[in-house]
Amino acid sequence: MMVISKGWYLLRRYILTIPRFDLFLQGALLIVVFLESYSYLLIRRNAGTGYLSSINEDWVKIGVAGAEFFLGSVVAWSGRGVRHFALSGWLGLTAVSGLIVLAFPYPDSGRRSVQLCGGGSISGYNDVEAVPIDHYLQARTGFLVLTAVLCALTKISVWAHGITYLDDHEPESGTYFYGILISIRLSLGLSAQNWLQHVSVRDDWWEAQVSLAMLTLMFSILFTLFPHKMEGYKDFEELEYNCILAPIGRMLRNKALMLQVAALSILNTAVFGYVNFDTASIQAKFFVETLRQDPRTVRTIMDIFRSLVIIFFVSIFRMRFSGRRSDGVKSNTASRVGGAVCVLVAAFFAVLAGLHCNTGELAGFGGLTEEYEQPSCSAQCGCGSEKYGFSPVCILNTSTTYFSPCHAGCREYEDLGGFLLFSECACGSGRAVRGSCNLASCWLPYSLYLVFFTLMLASSAASFLMQGMAILRAVPRRDKPIAIGVAFSIVGLTAHGLGHLLYMVIGYLTCGYSDGETCLLHDYSIWIVGAASAVLAVLSGAISILASRCSNSNSG
């Protein structure tokens, strides 16, 4: 018995420390974001759209936003006294839901092949044709939606219970803790869909699902081992609320807090609204194939570079505002800095909106006002564009870009180490190559776009960090969990609900080629997405600066 007691003492003394809690929290957030992204990819596969986003996915996201709004404050309030156990519980529920999905296997591969004229598939795109027979569709979809909802609520718990646990023990390092999680969310977190996309449509999709669910369960177990309070913890008077309405009412009457939450919600709308249209913008402005990686325009290296830049940029703010005061940073200072950085974010959005290149002619596409029509020369090919999306090819003798090999009427191909050469093309009576005709001349503007996209995310992460810290410092210590819960409830409704609807409308108005539910290619007016995000970023900055004039340091 003494050995067990001694072992437990050593575990609590040297292993279960604040740095370890911080490390586990980082891992938990990353895995939950990956599981959430994978759930949406599997929902996309359920819809039979392969790599393409569908209207069903949009409605699920809006529904999840509604769950965040109605339950976010409840999540934060219910675990206020046992934060590590509350976080563990939400991770456990999410893991169980993710594991139940495994009970409903897919009947076959979900990969959609890029087609030749006449229906032949092209192995050079690493795809196979799928047979849409699925007896578990409804049940699997239900648990995938449930998993997405639980992932969203678990992320709220990470911030409301995990961050406040760390911040109460080491308030001078609050900016450091918050900054790391923001870096993970906007660097590795945004790469999740790109990295998992090809796995989600394979026959062994379940391997990633079980791995992510079990890792989530592992973190759930680890957090139960931590104590309620660690050595050096400064006690404060905790109010025991018998009703959630009292603390929520106090948050809503806090003018500085509400202004900061409004600023954070608007910035979330701008950033994640644009991120959702990143792929569509690249396709429309540069005619670059993004759903399947062309070896000449692959983004893997840029994704890694993007993560490093975001982490470095946020680290500057973390180090600048950590350890200088007992509470790390004052609320009004954080609001003011966060608002100023929003101006930089808006500038990068403006650059992204304006960047484009001379893409040349796309056969069947009339430009800004006319919708795409399949060229008559390939009308007899029976193309299923809704299955695979934008996969441009260039007819060499006419220098005309076509939507896909099938739309160019090509019947044969050769795979030269990833570079595809097509022949027997009905449109142009010649040979064709993979990619648009102006790909070489668009390479520099496309590369600049990726650089400014990275800079936009890096500066957004810095603004998220400072605005988030302003929320933490705008309320007394006892109110931090409920303040985070209220903030993320409003962010969910505004950014992921109403904001998502706004960008859906913009997407509908700028769509140049649609199969009814899915937009396959936008026209150049997609620049409106960047312009809208720039305006929202400026508005967020203005409100954040206004909040700084109302803020007081309430961290005591």
JSON list of C-alpha atoms in Angstrom, two decimals, residues 31-44 57 151 185 189-194 196 200 212:
[
{"chain": "A", "resi": 31, "resn": "ILE", "atom": "CA", "xyz": [-6.84, 15.19, -32.38]},
{"chain": "A", "resi": 32, "resn": "VAL", "atom": "CA", "xyz": [-10.38, 16.55, -31.90]},
{"chain": "A", "resi": 33, "resn": "VAL", "atom": "CA", "xyz": [-9.91, 18.95, -34.83]},
{"chain": "A", "resi": 34, "resn": "PHE", "atom": "CA", "xyz": [-8.64, 16.06, -36.96]},
{"chain": "A", "resi": 35, "resn": "LEU", "atom": "CA", "xyz": [-11.56, 13.85, -35.92]},
{"chain": "A", "resi": 36, "resn": "GLU", "atom": "CA", "xyz": [-14.01, 16.66, -36.70]},
{"chain": "A", "resi": 37, "resn": "SER", "atom": "CA", "xyz": [-12.46, 17.22, -40.15]},
{"chain": "A", "resi": 38, "resn": "TYR", "atom": "CA", "xyz": [-12.51, 13.49, -40.84]},
{"chain": "A", "resi": 39, "resn": "SER", "atom": "CA", "xyz": [-16.19, 13.30, -39.85]},
{"chain": "A", "resi": 40, "resn": "TYR", "atom": "CA", "xyz": [-17.04, 15.98, -42.41]},
{"chain": "A", "resi": 41, "resn": "LEU", "atom": "CA", "xyz": [-15.02, 14.16, -45.06]},
{"chain": "A", "resi": 42, "resn": "LEU", "atom": "CA", "xyz": [-16.95, 10.96, -44.35]},
{"chain": "A", "resi": 43, "resn": "ILE", "atom": "CA", "xyz": [-20.23, 12.92, -44.49]},
{"chain": "A", "resi": 44, "resn": "ARG", "atom": "CA", "xyz": [-19.06, 14.11, -47.90]},
{"chain": "A", "resi": 57, "resn": "GLU", "atom": "CA", "xyz": [-22.33, 19.33, -45.47]},
{"chain": "A", "resi": 151, "resn": "CYS", "atom": "CA", "xyz": [-16.26, 17.57, -31.47]},
{"chain": "A", "resi": 185, "resn": "ARG", "atom": "CA", "xyz": [-5.92, 25.40, -34.65]},
{"chain": "A", "resi": 189, "resn": "GLY", "atom": "CA", "xyz": [-5.74, 22.05, -37.78]},
{"chain": "A", "resi": 190, "resn": "LEU", "atom": "CA", "xyz": [-6.47, 23.64, -41.17]},
{"chain": "A", "resi": 191, "resn": "SER", "atom": "CA", "xyz": [-4.26, 21.08, -42.90]},
{"chain": "A", "resi": 192, "resn": "ALA", "atom": "CA", "xyz": [-6.32, 18.20, -41.52]},
{"chain": "A", "resi": 193, "resn": "GLN", "atom": "CA", "xyz": [-8.76, 18.08, -44.43]},
{"chain": "A", "resi": 194, "resn": "ASN", "atom": "CA", "xyz": [-6.01, 18.13, -47.06]},
{"chain": "A", "resi": 196, "resn": "LEU", "atom": "CA", "xyz": [-7.04, 13.15, -44.59]},
{"chain": "A", "resi": 200, "resn": "SER", "atom": "CA", "xyz": [-11.41, 9.14, -46.30]},
{"chain": "A", "resi": 212, "resn": "LEU", "atom": "CA", "xyz": [-8.36, 9.27, -34.02]}
]
